[in-house]
Amino acid sequence: MEPGVIIREYTIPANDFVVAGEASSSVRKLLNQMGVAPAVVKRTSIAMYEAEINAVIHGHGGRAHVEIDSEKIVIRISDDGPGIPNVELAMQEGWSTAPDSVREMGFGAGMGLPNIKRHADAFHLDTEQGRGTTVNIIVHFR
Amino acid sequence: MGQEYFHSVTLDKDKCKGCTNCIKHCPTEAIRVRNGKAEITRERCIDCGECIRVCPYHAKKAVSDPFEMIGSYRYKIALPAPSLYGQFNPSFGREKILRALLHIGFDDVFEVAAAAEVVSDAPRRYLESHEVRKPVISTACPAVVRLVQVRFPNLIENLIHIDTPMEVAAGMARRRAAERTGIPAGEIGCFFLSPCAAKVTSVKAPFGKEKSEVDAVFAMKDIHLLLLEQLKKMNGMPSEEKHLMAGPAGVLWACTGGESAFLEKGRHIAVHGIANIIAILEETVEERLEDVDFIEALSCLEGCLGGPLTVENPFVAKTNLQAVIESAEASDFDPDCLVADPSELEWTREMPYIPVLKLDDDRMKALEKLQRIDVIEADLPGLDCGACGAPSCRALAEDIVRGFAKETDCVFKLREKVSDLAQRFGDLT
């Protein structure tokens, strides 16, 4: 175990929105136990949930790797899905490739990536067509 | 007892067998069994009454005021919660129930259902006049307010800062009585007839204001028999309709969906049952709810009709209440005569976050504690059996790190240690 770092790994199953929600709420509990300011906790959990949902919808599921130290939280969500063909488009609000079935469930409004970026202090996207996508999120506690 | 942590929900030590039913059902993990008896952590308890419902030995109880307290005031006003009407066969009728209250010792009655109608208009006005964060969350159920306060700090801003119908009713009733009788307000007692423990607590330790308008809270189950005997005596006597104030909409507040039925526009959710509420609040924090304007949340299943201080089965009570609602006429009661300014209904005190889950004020130390919790938890059996007195292995690990428990509280750990010792003892001899 690394000193001063809490590590969590979560599996994000394909097509399961409920389990994705469990991962972000368990991270929220950890941050509350650490006494992180509520507004920061909120930003973190929104960003993480959005990234997880992306992995559920577009990536056929994936993994969440979370590292928390006393100053920040680093979240890495990765999937082995088809990748994002046009990152610039995907970052635009309202642009979505989600199928109708997903939209009917209230997801896929094209706000995912922009929303993650807005709530994170640092945001980095790695994607390769046919190989998958990794979203890196950092939120500082102050 | 500090006012901050007054709780109606308490333990009867003699009845407690030290079983694990309550620890498993507490939504804030506030209960531990130590030395064979349950202990409630006051900072965490939200007075939802779940433990009262599940305790097979009736060792959990809600402390309310004794009915004799009625004698300490010159003029006594009963404030029946609308759920009271569901406790009796509807053939008695609402008017009779109100008159029966006058026969058992009250001088006046003021329906909380009428105040509910006054309060009902508030969310709409509130949404128009304030910059609010949506969805707005109802504050009618004090257990939900406390839940938000200890577990969902991010939603404190979403709570509607409006007094409960109970508070509004007490204020209006006292003013009306003072005007009618000339008796000084201080000699008028306002007594809420409560379906639940959370209301008792919200009178003794109010939120949103310094002091409650209510002077004492009587449990519905404590006065039920008195009322029933009176009602039976009154059967057949002609009834003059003169105490009814509320219309069907106000009475409906006793049920889930009653409060949100008032909101004509917008999307609203009516959720009941503490576990269901937690699920909805989780979604709310993560902004997973789309376009929801208002959340009505009542801690008990079936709303206040399911309160731990009621007598009738909530589903029977619902049918009873339905009959009362059907026979109710639209309210002709004019709240304007008693509430001069709608802003009077607003909270006068902000609600602070109570970070009960926080492990340490120093974030670095909190992190170290979390790591120790992880290590200890990994070594526990993971059965969440509750035999140690904590609701889960994780909770025991937290208790150990907080210094409230030790590893050998776990029966499996203890067994390991004992067989270890026996082994070493055997090696020695």
Coordinates of C-alpha atoms in Angstrom, one line a residue:
Chain A
M1 CA 0.0 0.0 0.0
E2 CA 1.3 3.4 -1.0
P3 CA 1.6 5.8 2.0
G4 CA -1.0 8.5 1.9
V5 CA -3.0 7.2 -1.0
I6 CA -6.3 5.4 -1.1
I7 CA -6.8 3.3 -4.2
R8 CA -10.1 1.9 -5.4
E9 CA -10.9 -0.1 -8.5
Y10 CA -14.4 -0.6 -9.8
T11 CA -15.7 -2.6 -12.7
I12 CA -18.2 -0.8 -14.9
P13 CA -20.5 -3.4 -16.6
A14 CA -21.9 -2.8 -20.0
N15 CA -25.5 -1.7 -20.2
D16 CA -25.9 -1.3 -16.4
F17 CA -26.6 2.2 -15.3
V18 CA -27.3 1.2 -11.7
V19 CA -24.0 -0.3 -10.9
A20 CA -22.2 2.7 -12.4
G21 CA -24.0 4.9 -9.9
E22 CA -22.8 2.8 -7.0
A23 CA -19.1 3.5 -7.8
S24 CA -19.5 7.2 -7.7
S25 CA -21.6 7.1 -4.6
S26 CA -19.0 5.0 -2.8
V27 CA -16.3 7.5 -3.8
R28 CA -18.5 10.3 -2.4
K29 CA -18.8 8.5 0.9
L30 CA -15.0 8.3 1.1
L31 CA -14.6 12.0 0.4
N32 CA -17.3 12.9 3.0
Q33 CA -15.4 10.8 5.5
M34 CA -12.2 12.8 4.7
G35 CA -14.1 16.0 5.3
V36 CA -13.7 17.3 1.8
A37 CA -15.8 20.4 1.2
P38 CA -19.3 19.5 0.0
A39 CA -19.1 21.5 -3.2
V40 CA -15.9 19.7 -4.2
V41 CA -17.4 16.3 -3.4
K42 CA -20.3 17.2 -5.6
R43 CA -18.1 18.2 -8.6
T44 CA -16.2 15.0 -8.2
S45 CA -19.2 12.7 -8.2
I46 CA -20.9 14.4 -11.1
A47 CA -17.8 14.2 -13.2
M48 CA -17.1 10.6 -12.2
Y49 CA -20.7 9.5 -12.8
E50 CA -20.8 11.1 -16.3
A51 CA -17.6 9.4 -17.2
E52 CA -18.9 6.1 -16.0
I53 CA -22.1 6.5 -17.9
N54 CA -20.1 7.2 -21.1
A55 CA -18.3 3.9 -20.6
V56 CA -21.6 2.1 -20.1
I57 CA -23.2 3.7 -23.2
H58 CA -20.4 3.8 -25.7
G59 CA -17.6 1.6 -24.3
H60 CA -19.3 -1.7 -23.6
G61 CA -18.4 -1.2 -20.0
G62 CA -14.9 -0.7 -18.5
R63 CA -13.0 0.1 -15.4
A64 CA -12.7 2.9 -12.9
H65 CA -9.4 3.5 -11.1
V66 CA -9.5 6.0 -8.3
E67 CA -6.6 7.5 -6.3
I68 CA -7.2 9.8 -3.4
D69 CA -4.5 11.6 -1.5
S70 CA -4.8 14.4 1.0
E71 CA -4.9 17.1 -1.8
K72 CA -6.7 15.7 -4.7
I73 CA -8.6 12.8 -6.4
V74 CA -7.5 11.3 -9.6
I75 CA -10.1 9.3 -11.5
R76 CA -9.3 7.2 -14.6
I77 CA -12.2 5.6 -16.4
S78 CA -11.2 3.4 -19.3
D79 CA -13.1 1.2 -21.7
D80 CA -12.2 -1.1 -24.7
G81 CA -14.9 0.3 -26.8
P82 CA -14.8 1.7 -30.4
G83 CA -13.1 5.0 -29.4
I84 CA -14.2 8.5 -30.3
P85 CA -13.9 9.2 -34.0
N86 CA -14.0 13.0 -33.6
V87 CA -13.0 14.3 -30.3
E88 CA -13.6 17.9 -31.2
L89 CA -17.3 17.1 -32.1
A90 CA -17.7 15.0 -29.0
M91 CA -16.6 17.9 -26.8
Q92 CA -19.4 20.0 -28.1
E93 CA -22.5 20.4 -26.0
G94 CA -25.5 18.6 -27.4
W95 CA -23.5 16.4 -29.8
S96 CA -24.3 12.8 -29.2
T97 CA -24.0 9.4 -30.9
A98 CA -26.0 7.6 -28.3
P99 CA -28.7 5.3 -29.8
D100 CA -32.4 6.1 -29.3
S101 CA -32.8 3.3 -26.8
V102 CA -30.3 5.1 -24.5
R103 CA -31.9 8.5 -25.1
E104 CA -35.2 7.2 -24.1
M105 CA -33.8 6.3 -20.7
G106 CA -32.8 10.0 -20.3
F107 CA -29.2 9.5 -21.1
G108 CA -27.2 10.5 -24.2
A109 CA -28.1 14.2 -24.4
G110 CA -24.6 15.1 -25.5
M111 CA -23.7 16.8 -22.3
G112 CA -21.4 14.0 -20.9
L113 CA -17.9 15.0 -21.9
P114 CA -18.5 18.8 -21.7
N115 CA -20.0 18.3 -18.3
I116 CA -17.0 16.2 -17.1
K117 CA -14.7 19.0 -18.2
R118 CA -16.7 21.6 -16.5
H119 CA -16.7 19.9 -13.2
A120 CA -13.1 18.7 -13.2
D121 CA -10.0 20.8 -12.4
A122 CA -8.0 18.8 -15.0
F123 CA -9.4 16.7 -17.8
H124 CA -7.6 14.6 -20.3
L125 CA -9.0 12.3 -23.0
D126 CA -7.1 9.4 -24.7
T127 CA -8.9 7.7 -27.4
E128 CA -8.0 5.4 -30.3
Q129 CA -10.5 4.1 -32.8
G130 CA -11.1 0.4 -32.3
R131 CA -9.0 0.3 -29.1
G132 CA -11.0 2.2 -26.5
T133 CA -11.1 5.5 -24.6
T134 CA -9.6 6.6 -21.3
V135 CA -10.9 9.7 -19.5
N136 CA -8.6 11.2 -16.8
I137 CA -10.1 13.5 -14.3
I138 CA -8.4 15.4 -11.5
V139 CA -10.3 17.4 -8.8
H140 CA -8.3 19.3 -6.2
F141 CA -9.7 19.6 -2.7
R142 CA -8.9 23.3 -2.5
Chain B
M1 CA -29.3 17.1 27.6
G2 CA -27.9 19.5 24.9
Q3 CA -30.7 20.8 22.8
E4 CA -28.7 20.3 19.7
Y5 CA -28.9 16.5 20.1
F6 CA -32.2 16.0 21.7
H7 CA -33.9 12.9 20.3
S8 CA -37.3 11.5 20.8
V9 CA -36.1 8.0 19.8
T10 CA -34.6 6.3 22.8
L11 CA -33.8 2.9 24.2
D12 CA -35.5 1.0 27.0
K13 CA -32.5 -0.8 28.3
D14 CA -34.5 -3.4 30.3
K15 CA -36.3 -4.5 27.2
C16 CA -33.3 -4.6 24.9
K17 CA -32.0 -8.1 24.3
G18 CA -28.9 -6.9 22.4
C19 CA -30.1 -8.5 19.1
T20 CA -29.0 -6.9 15.8
N21 CA -32.3 -6.0 14.2
C22 CA -32.0 -2.3 14.8
I23 CA -28.4 -1.8 13.8
K24 CA -29.1 -3.4 10.4
H25 CA -32.0 -1.1 9.6
C26 CA -30.6 2.3 10.7
P27 CA -30.2 4.5 7.7
T28 CA -27.4 6.5 9.3
E29 CA -25.6 3.6 11.0
A30 CA -26.3 5.3 14.3
I31 CA -26.8 2.2 16.5
R32 CA -24.3 -0.2 17.9
V33 CA -24.8 -3.0 20.3
R34 CA -22.3 -2.7 23.1
N35 CA -22.1 -4.9 26.3
G36 CA -25.3 -6.6 25.2
K37 CA -27.4 -3.4 24.8
A38 CA -28.1 -1.1 21.9
E39 CA -26.7 2.4 22.0
I40 CA -27.8 5.2 19.8
T41 CA -25.2 7.7 18.6
R42 CA -27.1 11.0 19.1
E43 CA -25.2 13.0 16.6
R44 CA -26.2 10.5 13.9
C45 CA -29.8 9.7 14.8
I46 CA -32.4 11.4 12.5
D47 CA -35.4 10.2 14.5
C48 CA -36.9 8.3 11.5
G49 CA -38.2 5.6 13.8
E50 CA -37.1 2.7 11.6
C51 CA -35.6 1.0 14.8
I52 CA -38.9 1.4 16.6
R53 CA -40.6 -0.5 13.8
V54 CA -38.2 -3.4 13.6
C55 CA -37.4 -4.0 17.3
P56 CA -39.2 -7.3 18.2
Y57 CA -38.9 -6.5 21.9
H58 CA -40.3 -3.0 21.7
A59 CA -37.1 -1.7 23.4
K60 CA -37.0 1.3 21.0
K61 CA -39.5 4.0 21.8
A62 CA -40.3 7.5 21.0
V63 CA -40.5 9.8 23.9
S64 CA -43.3 12.3 23.7
D65 CA -44.9 14.5 26.3
P66 CA -47.3 13.1 28.9
F67 CA -51.0 14.0 28.3
E68 CA -51.1 15.5 31.9
M69 CA -49.0 18.4 30.5
I70 CA -52.2 19.8 29.2
G71 CA -52.9 21.0 32.7
S72 CA -50.1 23.5 32.7
Y73 CA -51.8 25.9 30.3
R74 CA -54.9 28.0 30.8
Y75 CA -56.2 27.6 27.3
K76 CA -55.5 24.4 25.5
I77 CA -55.5 24.0 21.7
A78 CA -55.2 20.6 20.0
L79 CA -53.4 20.5 16.7
P80 CA -54.3 17.2 15.1
A81 CA -52.0 16.1 12.2
P82 CA -54.2 15.0 9.3
S83 CA -53.0 11.4 9.8
L84 CA -55.2 11.3 12.9
Y85 CA -58.3 11.0 10.8
G86 CA -57.0 7.8 9.3
Q87 CA -56.8 6.2 12.8
F88 CA -60.6 5.8 13.1
N89 CA -63.4 4.2 11.2
P90 CA -64.6 6.8 8.7
S91 CA -68.2 6.4 9.9
F92 CA -67.3 8.6 12.9
G93 CA -66.4 11.5 10.5
R94 CA -63.8 14.2 10.8
E95 CA -66.1 16.7 12.6
K96 CA -66.7 14.1 15.4
I97 CA -63.1 13.4 15.9
L98 CA -62.4 17.2 16.3
R99 CA -65.3 17.5 18.7
A100 CA -64.1 14.4 20.7
L101 CA -60.8 16.3 21.2
L102 CA -62.8 19.1 22.9
H103 CA -64.4 16.4 25.2
I104 CA -61.1 14.9 26.3
G105 CA -59.7 18.2 27.7
F106 CA -58.9 20.7 24.9
D107 CA -60.6 24.1 24.7
D108 CA -60.0 24.5 21.0
V109 CA -58.9 22.6 17.9
F110 CA -57.0 23.8 14.9
E111 CA -56.5 21.4 12.0
V112 CA -52.9 21.1 10.9
A113 CA -54.4 20.2 7.5
A114 CA -55.6 23.8 7.2
A115 CA -52.1 25.1 7.8
A116 CA -50.9 22.6 5.2
E117 CA -53.1 24.4 2.7
V118 CA -51.4 27.7 3.7
V119 CA -47.9 26.1 3.4
S120 CA -48.9 24.4 0.1
D121 CA -48.9 27.7 -1.7
A122 CA -45.4 28.5 -0.4
P123 CA -43.4 26.3 -2.8
R124 CA -44.8 28.1 -5.8
R125 CA -44.2 31.5 -4.3
Y126 CA -40.8 30.4 -3.1
L127 CA -39.8 29.2 -6.5
E128 CA -40.8 32.6 -8.0
S129 CA -39.2 34.8 -5.4
H130 CA -36.0 33.0 -4.7
E131 CA -32.9 31.9 -6.6
V132 CA -33.3 28.3 -5.7
R133 CA -31.5 25.2 -6.7
K134 CA -33.7 22.6 -8.2
P135 CA -35.1 20.2 -7.4
V136 CA -36.5 21.8 -4.4
I137 CA -36.8 19.3 -1.5
S138 CA -39.8 19.5 0.9
T139 CA -39.1 20.1 4.5
A140 CA -42.4 18.8 5.8
C141 CA -40.8 15.6 7.2
P142 CA -38.2 16.5 9.8
A143 CA -36.5 13.1 9.5
V144 CA -35.7 13.9 5.9
V145 CA -34.4 17.3 6.8
R146 CA -32.0 15.7 9.3
L147 CA -31.0 13.0 6.8
V148 CA -30.0 15.7 4.4
Q149 CA -28.2 17.5 7.2
V150 CA -26.0 14.6 8.1
R151 CA -25.7 12.7 4.8
F152 CA -26.3 15.0 1.9
P153 CA -24.6 18.4 2.6
N154 CA -24.8 19.3 -1.0
L155 CA -28.6 19.2 -0.9
I156 CA -29.0 21.6 2.1
E157 CA -29.5 24.4 -0.4
N158 CA -32.2 22.5 -2.1
L159 CA -34.3 22.2 1.0
I160 CA -37.3 24.6 0.9
H161 CA -36.8 27.0 3.8
I162 CA -40.4 27.0 4.8
D163 CA -41.9 26.1 8.2
T164 CA -43.8 22.9 8.5
P165 CA -47.7 22.8 8.6
M166 CA -47.3 22.0 12.3
E167 CA -45.4 25.2 13.1
V168 CA -47.7 27.3 11.0
A169 CA -50.8 25.8 12.6
A170 CA -49.5 26.5 16.1
G171 CA -48.7 30.1 15.3
M172 CA -52.1 30.7 13.6
A173 CA -54.0 28.9 16.4
R174 CA -52.4 30.8 19.2
R175 CA -53.1 34.1 17.4
R176 CA -56.7 33.2 16.7
A177 CA -57.3 32.1 20.3
A178 CA -55.7 35.2 21.8
E179 CA -57.9 37.4 19.6
R180 CA -61.0 35.5 20.4
T181 CA -60.5 35.1 24.1
G182 CA -58.2 37.9 25.2
I183 CA -56.1 35.4 27.0
P184 CA -52.4 36.3 26.9
A185 CA -50.5 34.2 24.3
G186 CA -48.2 32.9 27.0
E187 CA -51.0 31.2 28.8
I188 CA -52.2 29.4 25.6
G189 CA -50.9 25.9 25.1
C190 CA -50.5 24.5 21.5
F191 CA -50.4 20.7 21.5
F192 CA -49.5 18.8 18.4
L193 CA -51.0 15.3 18.1
S194 CA -48.2 13.5 16.4
P195 CA -47.8 10.4 14.2
C196 CA -44.1 10.2 14.7
A197 CA -40.9 10.7 16.8
A198 CA -39.3 13.1 14.3
K199 CA -42.0 15.7 15.0
V200 CA -41.3 15.5 18.7
T201 CA -37.7 16.1 18.1
S202 CA -38.4 19.0 15.8
V203 CA -40.3 20.7 18.6
K204 CA -37.7 20.1 21.2
A205 CA -34.8 20.9 18.9
P206 CA -36.2 22.9 16.0
F207 CA -34.5 23.6 12.7
G208 CA -34.9 26.8 10.7
K209 CA -36.0 28.7 13.8
E210 CA -34.9 29.4 17.4
K211 CA -37.9 28.1 19.1
S212 CA -40.9 26.0 18.1
E213 CA -44.4 27.4 18.2
V214 CA -45.6 24.1 19.7
D215 CA -45.7 23.7 23.4
A216 CA -45.9 20.0 23.7
V217 CA -46.3 16.9 21.5
F218 CA -48.7 14.1 22.3
A219 CA -48.4 10.7 20.6
M220 CA -51.4 9.6 18.7
K221 CA -51.3 6.2 20.3
D222 CA -51.3 7.7 23.8
I223 CA -54.6 9.5 23.2
H224 CA -56.2 7.0 20.9
L225 CA -58.2 5.0 23.4
L226 CA -59.4 8.2 25.1
L227 CA -60.6 9.5 21.8
L228 CA -62.2 6.2 20.7
E229 CA -64.2 5.9 23.9
Q230 CA -65.4 9.5 23.5
L231 CA -66.3 8.9 19.8
K232 CA -68.4 5.8 20.8
K233 CA -70.2 7.9 23.4
M234 CA -70.9 10.6 20.8
N235 CA -72.2 8.1 18.2
G236 CA -75.8 9.0 17.2
M237 CA -75.5 12.5 18.6
P238 CA -76.2 15.1 16.0
S239 CA -73.1 16.9 14.8
E240 CA -73.0 20.6 14.0
E241 CA -70.3 21.2 11.5
K242 CA -68.3 23.9 13.1
H243 CA -64.7 22.8 13.6
L244 CA -63.8 21.8 10.1
M245 CA -61.4 24.1 8.4
A246 CA -59.4 22.2 5.9
G247 CA -60.5 21.0 2.5
P248 CA -59.7 17.7 0.9
A249 CA -56.3 18.9 -0.3
G250 CA -55.1 19.7 3.2
V251 CA -56.2 16.4 4.6
L252 CA -54.4 14.6 1.8
W253 CA -51.0 15.7 3.3
A254 CA -51.2 12.7 5.5
C255 CA -50.6 10.5 2.5
T256 CA -47.7 10.3 0.1
G257 CA -48.3 12.5 -2.9
G258 CA -50.5 14.9 -0.9
E259 CA -48.1 17.8 -0.8
S260 CA -47.0 17.5 -4.4
A261 CA -50.6 17.3 -5.5
F262 CA -50.8 21.0 -4.9
L263 CA -48.2 21.9 -7.5
E264 CA -50.0 22.2 -10.7
K265 CA -47.0 22.9 -12.9
G266 CA -43.7 21.2 -13.2
R267 CA -42.5 17.7 -12.6
H268 CA -42.5 16.4 -9.1
I269 CA -41.6 13.2 -7.3
A270 CA -43.3 11.9 -4.3
V271 CA -41.1 9.4 -2.5
H272 CA -41.7 7.6 0.8
G273 CA -39.8 5.1 2.9
I274 CA -36.3 6.1 4.1
A275 CA -34.4 3.7 1.9
N276 CA -36.3 5.0 -1.2
I277 CA -35.5 8.5 -0.2
I278 CA -31.8 7.8 0.1
A279 CA -31.8 6.3 -3.4
I280 CA -33.5 9.4 -4.8
L281 CA -31.2 11.8 -2.9
E282 CA -28.2 9.9 -4.2
E283 CA -29.5 10.5 -7.8
T284 CA -30.2 14.1 -7.0
V285 CA -26.6 14.8 -5.8
E286 CA -25.2 13.4 -9.0
E287 CA -27.7 15.5 -11.0
R288 CA -29.1 12.3 -12.5
L289 CA -32.7 13.4 -12.1
E290 CA -33.9 15.2 -15.2
D291 CA -36.1 18.3 -15.0
V292 CA -37.5 17.6 -11.6
D293 CA -38.7 20.7 -9.9
F294 CA -39.9 19.4 -6.5
I295 CA -39.3 16.3 -4.4
E296 CA -41.8 15.4 -1.7
A297 CA -40.2 13.0 0.7
L298 CA -41.8 11.3 3.7
S299 CA -39.6 9.1 5.8
C300 CA -42.3 6.5 6.6
L301 CA -43.8 4.1 4.1
E302 CA -47.2 5.4 3.0
G303 CA -46.2 8.8 4.5
C304 CA -47.3 10.0 7.9
L305 CA -50.0 7.3 8.0
G306 CA -47.1 4.9 8.5
G307 CA -45.7 6.9 11.4
P308 CA -44.3 4.9 14.4
L309 CA -46.7 6.6 16.8
T310 CA -49.9 5.8 14.9
V311 CA -52.2 3.0 15.8
E312 CA -53.9 1.8 12.7
N313 CA -52.1 -0.3 10.0
P314 CA -51.1 2.3 7.4
F315 CA -52.9 0.7 4.5
V316 CA -56.2 0.5 6.5
A317 CA -55.5 4.1 7.6
K318 CA -55.2 5.1 4.0
T319 CA -58.6 3.7 3.1
N320 CA -60.1 5.4 6.2
L321 CA -58.5 8.7 5.1
Q322 CA -59.7 8.3 1.6
A323 CA -63.3 8.2 2.8
V324 CA -62.6 11.4 4.9
I325 CA -61.2 13.1 1.9
E326 CA -64.1 12.2 -0.3
S327 CA -66.6 13.6 2.1
A328 CA -64.6 16.8 2.7
E329 CA -65.8 20.0 1.1
A330 CA -63.5 22.5 -0.4
S331 CA -61.9 24.7 2.2
D332 CA -63.6 28.1 2.7
F333 CA -61.0 28.9 5.3
D334 CA -59.1 32.1 4.5
P335 CA -55.5 32.0 5.6
D336 CA -54.9 35.6 4.9
C337 CA -56.7 36.6 8.0
L338 CA -54.1 34.8 10.0
V339 CA -50.9 35.0 7.9
A340 CA -50.3 38.7 7.1
D341 CA -47.1 38.2 5.1
P342 CA -46.0 34.9 3.4
S343 CA -42.4 35.6 4.4
E344 CA -43.5 34.9 7.9
L345 CA -43.5 31.2 6.9
E346 CA -39.8 31.3 6.0
W347 CA -37.0 30.0 8.2
T348 CA -35.2 32.5 10.3
R349 CA -32.1 30.4 10.8
E350 CA -29.8 28.7 8.4
M351 CA -29.2 25.0 8.6
P352 CA -25.6 23.9 9.1
Y353 CA -24.0 20.7 7.8
I354 CA -23.3 18.2 10.5
P355 CA -20.5 16.1 9.1
V356 CA -21.0 13.0 11.3
L357 CA -19.2 10.8 8.8
K358 CA -16.0 12.8 8.9
L359 CA -13.1 10.8 10.5
D360 CA -10.9 13.7 11.5
D361 CA -10.7 17.5 11.2
D362 CA -7.3 17.1 9.6
R363 CA -7.7 15.8 6.1
M364 CA -4.3 14.1 6.2
K365 CA -5.2 12.3 9.4
A366 CA -8.6 11.4 8.0
L367 CA -6.9 9.9 5.0
E368 CA -4.6 7.8 7.2
K369 CA -7.6 6.6 9.2
L370 CA -9.3 5.6 5.9
Q371 CA -6.3 3.6 5.0
R372 CA -6.3 1.8 8.4
I373 CA -10.0 1.1 7.9
D374 CA -9.2 -0.5 4.5
V375 CA -6.5 -2.7 6.1
I376 CA -8.7 -3.8 9.0
E377 CA -11.7 -4.4 6.8
A378 CA -9.7 -6.6 4.4
D379 CA -8.9 -8.8 7.4
L380 CA -12.5 -9.2 8.6
P381 CA -14.7 -12.0 7.4
G382 CA -16.9 -9.8 5.3
L383 CA -20.1 -11.5 6.4
D384 CA -21.7 -8.4 7.9
C385 CA -23.2 -10.6 10.5
G386 CA -23.6 -7.9 13.1
A387 CA -22.5 -10.1 15.9
C388 CA -19.9 -7.5 16.9
G389 CA -22.6 -5.0 17.4
A390 CA -21.8 -2.9 14.3
P391 CA -24.0 -3.1 11.2
S392 CA -21.2 -4.3 8.8
C393 CA -17.6 -5.3 8.8
R394 CA -16.8 -1.9 7.3
A395 CA -18.6 -0.2 10.2
L396 CA -16.7 -2.3 12.7
A397 CA -13.4 -1.3 11.0
E398 CA -14.4 2.4 11.3
D399 CA -15.3 1.9 15.0
I400 CA -11.9 0.3 15.7
V401 CA -10.1 3.3 14.0
R402 CA -12.3 5.8 15.8
G403 CA -11.4 4.0 19.1
F404 CA -14.8 2.7 20.0
A405 CA -14.2 -1.0 19.3
K406 CA -11.5 -3.6 19.1
E407 CA -10.8 -6.3 16.5
T408 CA -11.8 -9.2 18.9
D409 CA -15.3 -7.8 19.0
C410 CA -15.5 -9.8 15.8
V411 CA -16.5 -13.4 16.8
F412 CA -14.4 -14.8 14.0
K413 CA -11.4 -12.8 15.0
L414 CA -11.9 -13.8 18.5
R415 CA -12.0 -17.5 17.6
E416 CA -8.8 -17.1 15.6
K417 CA -7.1 -15.5 18.5
V418 CA -8.3 -18.2 21.0
S419 CA -7.2 -21.1 18.8
D420 CA -3.9 -19.3 18.2
L421 CA -3.5 -19.0 22.0
A422 CA -4.4 -22.6 22.5
Q423 CA -1.9 -23.6 19.9
R424 CA 0.9 -21.6 21.6
F425 CA -0.2 -22.9 25.0
G426 CA 0.0 -26.4 23.7
D427 CA 3.5 -25.7 22.2
L428 CA 4.7 -24.5 25.6
T429 CA 3.6 -27.6 27.6

